[in-house]
XYZ file of C-alpha atoms in Angstrom:
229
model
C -31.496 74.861 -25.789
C -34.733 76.541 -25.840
C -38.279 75.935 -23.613
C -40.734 74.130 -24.784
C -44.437 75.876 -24.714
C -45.911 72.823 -23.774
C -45.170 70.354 -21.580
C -46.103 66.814 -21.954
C -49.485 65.249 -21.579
C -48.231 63.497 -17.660
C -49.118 60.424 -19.043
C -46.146 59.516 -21.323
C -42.849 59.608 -19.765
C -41.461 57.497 -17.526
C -41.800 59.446 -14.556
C -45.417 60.547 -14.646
C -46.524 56.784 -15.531
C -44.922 55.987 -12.582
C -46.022 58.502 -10.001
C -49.053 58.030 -8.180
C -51.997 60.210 -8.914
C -52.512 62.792 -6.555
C -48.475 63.891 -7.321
C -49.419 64.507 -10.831
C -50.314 68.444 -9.797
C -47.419 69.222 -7.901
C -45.318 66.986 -11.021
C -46.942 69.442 -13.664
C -46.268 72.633 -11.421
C -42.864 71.725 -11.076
C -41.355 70.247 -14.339
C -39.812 72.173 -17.328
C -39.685 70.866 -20.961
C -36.642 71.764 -23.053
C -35.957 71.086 -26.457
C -32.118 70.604 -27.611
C -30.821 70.712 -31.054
C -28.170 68.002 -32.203
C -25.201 68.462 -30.390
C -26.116 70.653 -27.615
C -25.271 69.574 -24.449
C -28.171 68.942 -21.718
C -25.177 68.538 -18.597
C -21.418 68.184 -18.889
C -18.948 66.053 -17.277
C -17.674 68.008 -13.874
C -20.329 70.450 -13.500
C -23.070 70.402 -10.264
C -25.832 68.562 -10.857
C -28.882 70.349 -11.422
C -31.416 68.012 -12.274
C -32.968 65.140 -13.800
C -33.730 64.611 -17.607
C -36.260 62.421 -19.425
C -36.527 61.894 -22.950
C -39.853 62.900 -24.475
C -38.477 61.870 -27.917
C -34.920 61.768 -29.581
C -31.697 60.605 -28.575
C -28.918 61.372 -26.214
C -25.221 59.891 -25.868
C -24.212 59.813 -22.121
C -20.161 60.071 -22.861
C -16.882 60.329 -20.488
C -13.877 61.709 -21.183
C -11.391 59.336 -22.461
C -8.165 61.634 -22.935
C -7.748 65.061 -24.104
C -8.951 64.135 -27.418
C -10.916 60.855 -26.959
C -14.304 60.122 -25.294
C -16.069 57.029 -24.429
C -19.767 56.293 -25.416
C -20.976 54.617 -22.233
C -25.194 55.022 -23.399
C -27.214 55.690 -26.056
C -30.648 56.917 -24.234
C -34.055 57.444 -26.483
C -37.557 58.003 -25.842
C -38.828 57.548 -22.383
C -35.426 57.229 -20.724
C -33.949 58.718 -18.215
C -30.427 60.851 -18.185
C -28.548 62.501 -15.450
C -29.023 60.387 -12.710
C -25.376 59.000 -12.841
C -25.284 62.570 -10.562
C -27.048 61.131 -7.897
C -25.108 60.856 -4.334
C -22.979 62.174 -2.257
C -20.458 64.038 -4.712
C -23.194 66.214 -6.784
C -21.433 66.745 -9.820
C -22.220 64.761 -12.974
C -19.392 62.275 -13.684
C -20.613 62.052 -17.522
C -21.833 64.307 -20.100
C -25.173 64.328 -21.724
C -25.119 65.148 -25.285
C -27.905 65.254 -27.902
C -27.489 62.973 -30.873
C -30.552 64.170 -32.931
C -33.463 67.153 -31.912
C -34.410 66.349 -28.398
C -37.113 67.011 -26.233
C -36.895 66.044 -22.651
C -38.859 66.850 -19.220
C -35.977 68.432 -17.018
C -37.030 68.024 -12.940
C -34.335 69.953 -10.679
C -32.676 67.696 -8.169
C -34.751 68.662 -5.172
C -37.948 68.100 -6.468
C -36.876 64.812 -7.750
C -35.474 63.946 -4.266
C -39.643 64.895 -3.129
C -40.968 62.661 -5.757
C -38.526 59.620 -5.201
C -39.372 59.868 -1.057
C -43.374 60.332 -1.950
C -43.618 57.632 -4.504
C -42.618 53.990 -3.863
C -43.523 52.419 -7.012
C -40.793 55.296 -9.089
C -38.646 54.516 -6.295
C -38.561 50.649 -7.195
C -38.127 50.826 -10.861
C -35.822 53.097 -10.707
C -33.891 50.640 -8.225
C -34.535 48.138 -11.003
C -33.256 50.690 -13.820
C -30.189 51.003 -11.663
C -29.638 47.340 -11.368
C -30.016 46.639 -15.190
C -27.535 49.862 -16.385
C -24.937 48.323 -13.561
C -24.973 44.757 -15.312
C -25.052 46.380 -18.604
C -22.151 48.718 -18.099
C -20.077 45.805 -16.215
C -20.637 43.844 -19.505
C -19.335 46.626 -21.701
C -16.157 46.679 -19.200
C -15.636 43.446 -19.389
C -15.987 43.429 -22.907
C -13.468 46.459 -23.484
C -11.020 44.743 -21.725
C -11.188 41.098 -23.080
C -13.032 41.574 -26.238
C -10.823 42.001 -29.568
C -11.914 45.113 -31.811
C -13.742 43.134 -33.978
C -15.753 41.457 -31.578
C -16.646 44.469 -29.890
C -18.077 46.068 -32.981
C -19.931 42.859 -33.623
C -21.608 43.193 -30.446
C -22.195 46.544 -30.370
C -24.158 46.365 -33.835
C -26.493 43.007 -32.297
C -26.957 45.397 -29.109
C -27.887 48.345 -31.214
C -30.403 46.163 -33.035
C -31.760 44.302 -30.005
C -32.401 47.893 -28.840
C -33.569 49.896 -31.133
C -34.881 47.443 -33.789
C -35.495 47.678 -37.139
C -36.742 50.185 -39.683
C -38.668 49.655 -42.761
C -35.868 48.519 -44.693
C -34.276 46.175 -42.018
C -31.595 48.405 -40.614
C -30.949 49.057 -37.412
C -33.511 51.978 -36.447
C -30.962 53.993 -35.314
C -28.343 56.516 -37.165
C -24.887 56.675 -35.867
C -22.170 58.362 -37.000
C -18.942 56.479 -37.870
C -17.124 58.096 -35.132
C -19.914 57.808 -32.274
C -19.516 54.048 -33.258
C -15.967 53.831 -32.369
C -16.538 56.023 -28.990
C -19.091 53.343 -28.897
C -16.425 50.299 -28.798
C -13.597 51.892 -27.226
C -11.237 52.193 -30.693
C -10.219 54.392 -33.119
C -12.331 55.949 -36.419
C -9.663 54.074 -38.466
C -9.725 50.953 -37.286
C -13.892 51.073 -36.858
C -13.751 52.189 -40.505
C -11.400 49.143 -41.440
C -13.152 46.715 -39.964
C -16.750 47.974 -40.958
C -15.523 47.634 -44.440
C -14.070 43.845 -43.942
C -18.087 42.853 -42.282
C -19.077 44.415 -45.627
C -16.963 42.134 -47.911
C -17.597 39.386 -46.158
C -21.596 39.901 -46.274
C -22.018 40.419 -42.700
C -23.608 43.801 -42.699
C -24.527 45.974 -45.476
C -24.137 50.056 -44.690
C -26.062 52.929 -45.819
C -24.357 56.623 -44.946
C -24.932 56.109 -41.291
C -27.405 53.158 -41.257
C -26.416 49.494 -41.111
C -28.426 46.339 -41.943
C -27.392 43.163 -40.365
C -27.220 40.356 -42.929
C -25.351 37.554 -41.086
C -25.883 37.349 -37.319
C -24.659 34.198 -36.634
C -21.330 35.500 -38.300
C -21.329 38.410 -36.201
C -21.506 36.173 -32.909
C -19.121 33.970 -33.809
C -16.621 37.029 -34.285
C -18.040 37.692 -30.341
C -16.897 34.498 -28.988
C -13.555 34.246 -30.703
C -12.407 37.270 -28.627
């Protein structure tokens, strides 16, 4: 992790959009922008929270500990979002780790300054309620899908979800590259049987895969696969 020369032009990220204007000073005086090379940590699972995060550009995985050697992909965050907050309450240590996936640059605001700007600005304050309200339904799908799902169907959804998300590139894959073994922390199974089954949605001209790209060829295939689980 190194700091950033510049920080951002407070009219980008999420939280300066949102802030009204007169903050903006006191928003510039106190903010920090880091920049994090692929798979350097920005907070880890267990330690105090410090601060707040939000992505300038790149992409973060927001993981848990699974078991000693496993760990659970619970968010893939990108441009404009925001990471950390899962620290937020009464036990001020970060129950997840941050981790980036790709060079990162964020806007890092320390927790008590971001306590200021949440009590000073009503209209952060709601979205961020909103935010809050749209990870919880999001993550109590996922749960509900990791426990009634088959493996199969998981990945299936996962790759629709990844493409809903992140669209498209140029050549119709999913604008996103994932390793094969982020994509099983992803779905909750193992690199062997995410490699297995990758390889079957190949054959059978669901999806076609490119190093760590994949293109979706057959969606209705791939929801069918969802609601046979």
């Amino acid at each position: 992790m190194k700091q950033n020369k510049k920080n951002c032009d407070l009219k980008s990220c999420t939280m300066c959009k949102q802030c009204q204007h007169h903050w903006l000073p006191a928003l510039d005086a106190n903010r920090k922008s880091f920049h994090f090379k692929k798979g350097e940590q920005l907070f880890i699972e267990g330690e105090e929270v410090t601060g707040m995060y939000f992505i300038s550009k790149g992409l973060v995985k927001v993981h848990k500990r699974w078991s000693d050697e496993k760990e659970l992909i619970l968010r893939i965050a990108t441009d404009g979002d925001i990471v950390g907050h899962r620290g937020l309450g009464a036990d001020t240590v970060y129950p997840v780790s941050g981790t980036a996936m790709e060079p990162t640059d964020v806007c890092y605001i320390d927790l008590s300054f971001f306590n200021s700007t949440l009590r000073t600005n009503p209209d952060f304050q709601y979205n961020l309620l909103m935010f809050f309200a749209a990870e919880l339904k999001e993550s109590e799908k996922r749960m509900r899908n990791l426990a009634h799902m088959n493996v199969k169907g998981r990945i299936a959804n996962a790759l629709l979800y990844l493409q809903n998300k992140f669209g498209k590139d140029a050549n119709g894959y999913i604008n996103l590259s994932i390793s094969r073994q982020d994509l099983a922390s992803y779905t909750g199974t193992t690199y062997e049987s995410l490699f297995r089954i990758m390889n079957e949605l190949s054959s059978e001209k669901a999806i076609n895969t490119d190093g760590k790209k994949t293109q979706i060829l057959n969606t209705a295939l791939l929801q069918e696969y969802m609601e046979q689980s």
